[in-house]
Backbone as a chain_set.jsonl record, in Angstrom:
{"seq": "MADQQVLDDFFAKAKAALDLPAATYEDAYQLGGPELADELAALVKTGQKTATTSGFELYTIEQDPLPIAGVYNIILDRQDRPVALTFTDNVFVTPFTKIDATIARREGEGSQSLASWRTAHEAFFRREYQANGIQFDPASSMVVVEEFHTVYPIVQAR", "coords": {"N": [[65.027, 305.699, 70.425], [68.202, 307.021, 70.865], [69.582, 309.836, 69.186], [72.357, 309.428, 67.193], [74.211, 311.407, 66.421], [73.706, 313.434, 68.271], [74.503, 312.147, 70.614], [77.234, 311.712, 70.04], [78.094, 314.375, 69.811], [77.626, 315.282, 72.433], [79.445, 313.668, 73.843], [81.815, 314.582, 72.675], [81.885, 317.228, 73.643], [82.172, 316.741, 76.391], [84.594, 315.372, 76.37], [86.33, 317.36, 75.416], [86.037, 319.309, 77.443], [87.08, 318.02, 79.641], [89.459, 316.961, 78.855], [89.616, 314.226, 78.174], [91.046, 310.95, 78.017], [89.886, 308.885, 76.616], [88.825, 307.47, 73.537], [86.268, 307.027, 72.798], [82.888, 306.342, 73.934], [81.347, 303.646, 75.77], [78.583, 302.888, 75.866], [75.169, 304.092, 75.619], [72.429, 304.786, 77.594], [69.214, 304.485, 79.283], [68.459, 304.614, 82.745], [66.566, 302.458, 84.762], [64.401, 302.299, 83.035], [61.826, 303.896, 80.984], [59.92, 305.046, 82.791], [61.333, 305.801, 85.068], [63.557, 307.098, 84.17], [64.122, 309.944, 83.922], [64.22, 310.834, 86.609], [66.274, 309.199, 87.699], [68.432, 309.819, 86.015], [68.796, 312.491, 86.696], [69.703, 312.204, 89.328], [72.144, 310.945, 88.837], [73.423, 312.953, 87.382], [73.843, 314.923, 89.338], [75.605, 313.639, 90.958], [74.658, 312.195, 93.08], [73.729, 309.606, 92.689], [75.643, 306.817, 92.419], [75.827, 304.215, 91.795], [74.313, 301.367, 90.251], [71.92, 298.764, 89.825], [71.207, 295.741, 88.197], [69.253, 293.028, 86.826], [70.782, 289.944, 86.757], [70.04, 287.576, 85.359], [68.589, 288.589, 83.246], [70.434, 289.508, 81.399], [71.318, 287.189, 80.175], [68.975, 286.225, 78.932], [68.366, 288.361, 77.192], [70.631, 288.328, 75.746], [72.73, 290.125, 76.118], [75.916, 291.638, 76.636], [77.653, 291.631, 79.787], [78.08, 294.589, 81.78], [81.162, 296.467, 81.827], [84.072, 297.385, 83.701], [86.013, 300.43, 83.705], [85.224, 301.997, 81.557], [83.546, 304.622, 79.714], [80.185, 305.838, 79.875], [77.104, 307.067, 78.564], [74.435, 308.575, 80.151], [70.994, 308.617, 79.696], [67.995, 310.642, 79.446], [64.391, 310.395, 79.745], [63.534, 311.036, 77.175], [65.574, 310.131, 75.661], [67.742, 311.864, 75.597], [71.078, 312.978, 76.128], [72.346, 313.205, 79.423], [74.33, 312.882, 81.352], [77.789, 311.942, 81.645], [79.36, 309.036, 82.591], [81.899, 307.196, 84.386], [82.738, 303.899, 84.648], [83.632, 302.303, 87.511], [83.699, 299.83, 88.838], [82.421, 296.517, 88.529], [80.312, 293.941, 89.571], [78.902, 290.688, 90.251], [76.361, 289.493, 92.313], [74.394, 287.794, 94.85], [70.979, 288.872, 95.161], [70.166, 289.112, 97.819], [72.522, 289.755, 99.087], [73.107, 292.394, 98.734], [74.169, 295.331, 100.288], [73.92, 297.974, 102.807], [75.653, 299.98, 101.97], [75.745, 299.834, 99.143], [73.031, 300.295, 98.653], [72.816, 302.942, 99.561], [74.592, 304.192, 97.775], [73.14, 303.883, 95.456], [71.385, 305.978, 95.619], [68.649, 306.545, 95.667], [65.286, 307.286, 96.793], [64.869, 306.921, 100.296], [67.374, 306.055, 100.656], [67.938, 303.926, 102.243], [68.624, 300.494, 103.142], [66.354, 298.871, 103.428], [64.404, 300.304, 102.0], [65.611, 300.259, 99.465], [65.56, 297.472, 98.918], [62.755, 296.949, 98.835], [61.867, 298.606, 96.68], [63.51, 297.701, 94.553], [62.992, 294.944, 94.436], [60.315, 294.951, 93.595], [60.645, 296.234, 91.104], [62.401, 294.433, 89.749], [60.771, 292.145, 89.712], [58.745, 292.944, 87.913], [60.302, 293.419, 85.579], [61.479, 290.899, 85.096], [59.175, 289.323, 84.779], [58.14, 290.461, 82.45], [59.909, 289.401, 80.694], [59.326, 286.755, 80.708], [60.188, 285.181, 82.832], [60.721, 284.349, 86.338], [61.372, 286.415, 89.087], [63.213, 285.732, 91.928], [63.813, 286.738, 95.033], [65.323, 285.352, 96.91], [67.066, 283.727, 95.496], [67.901, 284.904, 93.108], [70.358, 286.574, 91.107], [72.205, 289.652, 90.944], [73.574, 292.355, 88.999], [75.944, 294.651, 89.826], [76.87, 297.901, 89.22], [79.333, 300.183, 89.824], [80.05, 303.581, 89.707], [81.249, 306.839, 88.674], [80.264, 310.213, 88.113], [81.475, 312.091, 85.482], [80.961, 314.151, 83.763], [78.268, 316.38, 83.356], [80.614, 318.311, 85.291], [80.763, 317.389, 88.627], [80.214, 318.949, 91.669], [82.182, 318.678, 94.646], [80.87, 316.765, 97.307]], "CA": [[66.454, 305.501, 70.224], [68.93, 308.281, 70.898], [70.204, 310.285, 67.944], [73.795, 309.176, 67.288], [74.957, 312.667, 66.33], [73.545, 314.116, 69.56], [75.375, 311.435, 71.56], [78.626, 311.997, 69.687], [78.355, 315.783, 70.167], [77.695, 315.347, 73.899], [80.725, 313.084, 74.247], [82.875, 315.491, 72.225], [81.925, 318.348, 74.604], [82.744, 316.222, 77.637], [86.002, 315.054, 76.104], [87.057, 318.635, 75.341], [85.997, 319.975, 78.746], [87.843, 317.278, 80.639], [90.661, 316.409, 78.24], [89.514, 312.787, 78.409], [91.914, 310.114, 77.188], [89.102, 307.888, 75.87], [88.481, 307.796, 72.171], [84.819, 306.937, 72.656], [82.149, 305.83, 75.083], [80.925, 302.263, 75.58], [77.151, 302.723, 75.635], [74.264, 305.165, 76.042], [71.226, 304.095, 78.031], [68.391, 304.984, 80.37], [68.422, 303.82, 83.971], [65.234, 302.227, 85.308], [63.336, 302.332, 82.036], [61.242, 305.228, 80.736], [59.186, 305.616, 83.929], [62.26, 306.321, 86.075], [64.763, 307.614, 83.513], [64.412, 311.347, 84.251], [64.583, 310.915, 88.022], [67.579, 308.572, 87.932], [69.442, 310.602, 85.301], [69.046, 313.693, 87.501], [70.535, 311.783, 90.462], [73.496, 310.714, 88.302], [73.983, 314.253, 86.991], [74.283, 315.645, 90.539], [76.572, 312.831, 91.697], [74.024, 311.494, 94.197], [73.634, 308.193, 92.313], [76.956, 306.353, 91.971], [75.737, 302.777, 91.574], [73.047, 300.877, 89.721], [71.814, 297.314, 89.916], [70.34, 295.141, 87.184], [69.033, 291.597, 86.998], [71.772, 289.137, 86.048], [69.403, 286.63, 84.446], [68.101, 289.306, 82.063], [71.519, 289.594, 80.424], [71.312, 285.925, 79.436], [67.785, 286.189, 78.079], [68.472, 289.385, 76.154], [71.922, 288.092, 75.105], [73.532, 291.335, 76.231], [77.136, 291.443, 77.436], [77.667, 292.301, 81.091], [78.845, 295.841, 81.781], [82.571, 296.304, 82.19], [84.716, 298.511, 84.377], [87.031, 301.138, 82.951], [84.667, 302.6, 80.349], [82.617, 305.741, 79.83], [78.829, 305.607, 79.389], [76.23, 308.234, 78.564], [73.134, 308.327, 80.775], [69.952, 309.322, 78.947], [66.719, 310.899, 80.094], [63.24, 309.684, 79.171], [63.466, 311.328, 75.746], [66.842, 309.667, 75.091], [68.708, 312.956, 75.491], [72.197, 312.77, 77.054], [72.289, 313.994, 80.648], [75.588, 312.783, 82.089], [78.789, 310.967, 81.238], [79.896, 308.353, 83.763], [83.017, 306.274, 84.235], [82.452, 302.711, 85.452], [84.763, 301.965, 88.363], [83.683, 298.442, 89.285], [81.23, 295.726, 88.21], [80.343, 292.614, 90.174], [77.652, 289.93, 90.315], [76.147, 289.032, 93.681], [72.988, 287.505, 95.12], [70.134, 290.008, 95.557], [70.148, 289.193, 99.284], [73.825, 290.21, 99.592], [73.253, 293.847, 98.603], [74.264, 295.907, 101.627], [73.518, 299.368, 102.975], [76.552, 300.846, 101.2], [75.256, 299.866, 97.761], [71.721, 300.964, 98.687], [73.08, 304.384, 99.69], [75.212, 304.647, 96.521], [72.088, 303.946, 94.436], [70.927, 307.359, 95.715], [67.214, 306.672, 95.462], [64.401, 307.245, 97.96], [65.488, 307.243, 101.583], [68.722, 305.492, 100.554], [68.103, 302.846, 103.224], [68.629, 299.156, 102.576], [64.964, 298.398, 103.371], [63.774, 301.002, 100.877], [66.216, 299.72, 98.254], [65.037, 296.122, 98.672], [61.35, 297.028, 98.446], [61.755, 299.187, 95.334], [64.181, 296.866, 93.549], [62.279, 293.68, 94.284], [59.148, 295.229, 92.745], [61.148, 296.526, 89.759], [62.893, 293.2, 89.138], [59.63, 291.261, 89.443], [58.128, 293.423, 86.657], [61.23, 293.213, 84.469], [61.601, 289.466, 84.846], [57.891, 288.852, 84.253], [58.056, 290.933, 81.063], [60.791, 288.535, 79.91], [58.87, 285.377, 80.812], [60.806, 284.43, 83.926], [60.312, 284.799, 87.656], [62.409, 286.923, 89.983], [63.137, 285.181, 93.275], [64.814, 287.462, 95.813], [66.172, 284.43, 97.674], [68.06, 283.031, 94.672], [68.318, 285.667, 91.919], [71.615, 287.318, 91.143], [72.152, 290.995, 90.371], [74.82, 292.952, 88.535], [76.125, 295.971, 90.431], [77.843, 298.779, 88.56], [79.719, 301.352, 90.605], [80.556, 304.555, 88.746], [81.202, 308.241, 89.087], [79.907, 311.137, 87.051], [82.606, 312.93, 85.093], [80.458, 315.316, 83.027], [78.915, 317.628, 83.762], [81.48, 318.201, 86.457], [79.99, 317.375, 89.863], [80.911, 319.596, 92.787], [82.427, 317.775, 95.769], [79.771, 316.756, 98.277]], "C": [[67.135, 306.872, 70.138], [69.57, 308.573, 69.543], [71.724, 310.179, 68.08], [74.614, 310.465, 67.245], [74.878, 313.448, 67.634], [74.45, 313.473, 70.61], [76.84, 311.752, 71.304], [79.008, 313.426, 70.042], [78.5, 315.949, 71.678], [79.037, 314.803, 74.382], [81.884, 313.989, 73.847], [83.007, 316.686, 73.173], [82.563, 317.901, 75.913], [84.235, 315.977, 77.478], [86.85, 316.327, 76.066], [87.134, 319.321, 76.705], [86.925, 319.327, 79.756], [89.17, 316.748, 80.137], [90.733, 314.89, 78.487], [90.444, 312.003, 77.488], [91.135, 309.149, 76.295], [88.774, 308.381, 74.474], [86.97, 307.812, 71.99], [84.191, 306.467, 73.963], [81.646, 304.427, 74.746], [79.463, 302.155, 75.161], [76.415, 303.987, 76.054], [72.947, 304.499, 76.393], [70.492, 304.862, 79.12], [68.564, 304.061, 81.568], [66.969, 303.663, 84.395], [64.096, 302.231, 84.319], [62.703, 303.705, 81.945], [60.565, 305.864, 81.947], [60.093, 306.23, 84.986], [63.457, 307.064, 85.477], [65.106, 309.051, 83.89], [64.907, 311.493, 85.688], [65.988, 310.359, 88.26], [68.7, 309.319, 87.218], [69.793, 311.869, 86.082], [69.93, 313.359, 88.705], [71.972, 311.52, 90.027], [74.163, 312.054, 88.01], [74.521, 315.031, 88.193], [75.321, 314.876, 91.356], [75.978, 312.098, 92.884], [73.935, 309.995, 93.934], [74.973, 307.762, 91.733], [77.006, 304.828, 91.844], [74.375, 302.471, 90.967], [73.086, 299.361, 89.722], [70.844, 296.819, 88.859], [70.272, 293.633, 87.407], [69.975, 290.777, 86.134], [71.128, 288.23, 84.993], [68.89, 287.301, 83.173], [69.181, 289.445, 80.995], [71.56, 288.339, 79.554], [70.147, 285.881, 78.455], [67.915, 287.155, 76.908], [69.776, 289.268, 75.356], [72.766, 289.367, 75.025], [74.805, 291.018, 77.004], [76.997, 292.155, 78.773], [78.428, 293.614, 80.963], [80.289, 295.567, 82.194], [83.104, 297.569, 82.853], [85.722, 299.169, 83.436], [86.536, 301.79, 81.674], [83.757, 303.777, 80.704], [81.267, 305.337, 79.247], [78.042, 306.904, 79.47], [74.887, 307.824, 79.153], [72.114, 309.239, 80.094], [68.724, 309.582, 79.81], [65.608, 310.138, 79.371], [63.108, 309.882, 77.667], [64.74, 310.93, 75.011], [67.818, 310.803, 74.794], [69.826, 312.714, 76.501], [72.137, 313.741, 78.231], [73.636, 314.016, 81.356], [76.499, 311.741, 81.451], [79.368, 310.363, 82.512], [81.11, 307.518, 83.384], [82.756, 305.111, 85.177], [83.712, 302.279, 86.187], [84.85, 300.475, 88.681], [82.37, 297.795, 88.87], [81.384, 294.385, 88.909], [78.945, 292.008, 90.205], [77.541, 289.359, 91.714], [74.687, 288.626, 93.857], [72.244, 288.774, 95.546], [70.191, 290.204, 97.072], [71.456, 289.703, 99.882], [74.062, 291.715, 99.39], [73.223, 294.442, 100.001], [73.88, 297.387, 101.633], [74.396, 300.331, 102.177], [76.081, 300.961, 99.759], [73.912, 300.579, 97.708], [71.901, 302.477, 98.75], [73.671, 304.931, 98.392], [74.202, 304.706, 95.379], [71.4, 305.309, 94.461], [69.438, 307.587, 95.621], [66.447, 306.648, 96.781], [65.119, 307.668, 99.222], [66.938, 306.775, 101.66], [68.991, 304.418, 101.61], [68.079, 301.506, 102.508], [67.197, 298.63, 102.443], [64.223, 299.025, 102.19], [64.302, 300.463, 99.55], [65.625, 298.357, 97.924], [63.588, 296.145, 98.2], [61.206, 297.511, 97.002], [62.351, 298.268, 94.276], [63.521, 295.507, 93.379], [61.062, 293.875, 93.38], [59.579, 295.471, 91.301], [61.597, 295.242, 89.058], [61.759, 292.222, 88.849], [58.954, 291.65, 88.122], [59.018, 293.127, 85.456], [61.362, 291.731, 84.1], [60.316, 288.925, 84.227], [57.727, 289.258, 82.795], [58.915, 290.08, 80.13], [60.473, 287.053, 80.087], [59.54, 284.535, 81.874], [60.371, 285.03, 85.255], [61.523, 285.268, 88.452], [62.174, 286.335, 91.364], [64.214, 285.869, 94.111], [65.763, 286.553, 96.591], [67.27, 283.795, 96.824], [68.561, 283.832, 93.468], [69.593, 286.455, 92.173], [71.403, 288.692, 90.514], [73.55, 291.439, 89.952], [74.883, 294.363, 89.117], [77.214, 296.705, 89.659], [78.092, 299.968, 89.482], [80.424, 302.317, 89.654], [80.668, 305.928, 89.393], [80.91, 309.098, 87.867], [81.102, 312.029, 86.752], [82.161, 314.195, 84.353], [78.952, 315.292, 83.041], [79.681, 317.434, 85.063], [80.64, 318.351, 87.717], [80.84, 318.026, 90.951], [81.074, 318.61, 93.931], [81.305, 317.912, 96.782], [80.318, 316.822, 99.684]], "O": [[66.68, 307.76, 69.417], [70.036, 307.667, 68.851], [72.309, 310.777, 68.983], [75.606, 310.593, 67.963], [75.861, 314.055, 68.058], [75.087, 314.17, 71.4], [77.596, 312.026, 72.236], [80.115, 313.672, 70.521], [79.384, 316.665, 72.149], [79.688, 315.41, 75.232], [82.838, 314.143, 74.61], [84.122, 317.112, 73.476], [83.399, 318.608, 76.475], [85.033, 316.333, 78.344], [87.951, 316.366, 76.617], [88.18, 319.853, 77.076], [87.486, 319.999, 80.621], [89.93, 316.151, 80.9], [91.747, 314.356, 78.936], [90.61, 312.353, 76.319], [91.681, 308.648, 75.312], [88.484, 309.559, 74.263], [86.45, 308.525, 71.132], [84.879, 306.228, 74.956], [81.533, 304.066, 73.574], [79.13, 301.429, 74.224], [76.964, 304.841, 76.75], [72.402, 303.737, 75.595], [71.042, 305.745, 79.778], [68.789, 302.861, 81.408], [66.217, 304.637, 84.389], [62.933, 302.172, 84.719], [63.013, 304.586, 82.747], [60.624, 307.081, 82.12], [59.653, 307.104, 85.732], [64.281, 307.601, 86.216], [66.271, 309.35, 84.154], [65.889, 312.187, 85.949], [66.797, 310.984, 88.947], [69.801, 309.442, 87.756], [70.955, 312.272, 86.124], [70.808, 314.144, 89.064], [72.911, 311.833, 90.758], [75.327, 312.263, 88.351], [75.536, 315.719, 88.084], [75.856, 315.4, 92.334], [76.707, 311.442, 93.628], [74.053, 309.197, 94.864], [75.398, 308.264, 90.692], [78.082, 304.231, 91.792], [73.414, 303.22, 91.146], [74.153, 298.753, 89.63], [69.784, 297.41, 88.651], [71.117, 293.047, 88.083], [69.966, 290.905, 84.91], [71.619, 288.134, 83.868], [68.771, 286.65, 82.135], [68.868, 289.495, 79.805], [71.805, 288.415, 78.35], [70.322, 285.539, 77.286], [67.611, 286.804, 75.768], [69.996, 290.018, 74.406], [73.419, 289.647, 74.019], [74.777, 290.21, 77.932], [76.303, 293.166, 78.875], [79.324, 293.735, 80.127], [80.587, 294.557, 82.832], [82.635, 298.675, 82.588], [86.214, 298.546, 82.495], [87.335, 302.107, 80.793], [83.274, 303.903, 81.829], [81.197, 304.598, 78.264], [78.287, 307.737, 80.342], [74.275, 306.851, 78.712], [72.325, 310.441, 79.935], [68.446, 308.857, 80.765], [65.878, 309.329, 78.483], [62.624, 308.996, 76.963], [64.961, 311.343, 73.872], [68.619, 310.72, 73.862], [69.554, 312.285, 77.622], [71.908, 314.938, 78.057], [74.042, 315.045, 81.897], [76.043, 310.795, 80.809], [79.812, 311.085, 83.404], [81.317, 307.181, 82.218], [82.573, 305.314, 86.377], [84.723, 301.936, 85.574], [85.945, 299.922, 88.782], [81.327, 298.448, 88.859], [82.445, 293.763, 88.852], [77.941, 292.72, 90.187], [78.504, 288.807, 92.246], [73.829, 289.067, 93.093], [72.811, 289.642, 96.21], [70.257, 291.336, 97.552], [71.497, 290.05, 101.062], [75.084, 292.249, 99.819], [72.357, 294.103, 100.808], [73.559, 297.966, 100.595], [73.928, 301.388, 101.754], [76.024, 302.062, 99.21], [73.678, 301.385, 96.808], [71.2, 303.211, 98.054], [73.294, 306.017, 97.952], [74.373, 305.482, 94.439], [70.883, 305.755, 93.437], [69.002, 308.732, 95.506], [66.903, 306.063, 97.763], [65.876, 308.639, 99.231], [67.642, 307.072, 102.625], [70.141, 304.047, 101.842], [67.569, 301.401, 101.393], [66.867, 298.004, 101.436], [63.5, 298.338, 101.469], [63.53, 300.237, 98.619], [65.231, 298.108, 96.784], [63.232, 295.432, 97.261], [60.505, 296.893, 96.201], [61.758, 298.079, 93.214], [63.497, 294.974, 92.27], [60.807, 293.056, 92.497], [58.946, 294.967, 90.373], [61.222, 294.992, 87.912], [61.792, 291.535, 87.828], [58.631, 290.783, 87.31], [58.54, 292.64, 84.431], [61.354, 291.373, 82.922], [60.361, 288.159, 83.264], [57.225, 288.475, 81.988], [58.678, 290.04, 78.922], [61.25, 286.194, 79.671], [59.473, 283.307, 81.828], [59.734, 286.082, 85.296], [62.56, 284.605, 88.484], [61.073, 286.427, 91.907], [65.402, 285.611, 93.919], [66.887, 286.949, 96.897], [68.295, 283.37, 97.357], [69.567, 283.456, 92.867], [69.862, 286.926, 93.277], [70.533, 288.87, 89.662], [74.56, 290.968, 90.474], [73.973, 295.167, 88.915], [78.322, 296.201, 89.472], [77.158, 300.671, 89.868], [81.296, 301.911, 88.886], [80.23, 306.135, 90.525], [81.264, 308.75, 86.74], [81.671, 312.646, 87.653], [82.888, 315.188, 84.316], [78.378, 314.241, 82.755], [79.418, 316.506, 85.827], [79.894, 319.32, 87.863], [82.015, 317.702, 91.129], [80.189, 317.786, 94.163], [80.846, 319.014, 97.082], [79.549, 316.825, 100.646]]}, "num_chains": 1, "name": "protein.A"}
């Protein structure tokens, strides 16, 4: 679990550097779980990763609220240290099979192709769903897509 003071200090630095209007951030979390957290946080920090996808059914099981647009979030590394501050631009729920090449590219992982995205995410979702006692079915499962941009550290235009 991330140290609250470290998170608050990180947000305070970002807020001061950018003169952010937000009073606080919504959440602090790792992307992809501990095994992928460092790699994905690094992609967010450089602005290469501007979207993430999660299993819709897991929100129901874990009784977590869906992400919302218009908020700041802190992305953590494997050791739960803050790496980047993002602003969520858009959130939508869609069938896994409806993810397109644009979202795959925005995810910023691997070759950034749709085929690569589907292979990696199907394997990831199968593990995550199984760990929660349910089965992931790529033909019928829904996913939550979050589109965001990194605001801190400041990302140079690509």
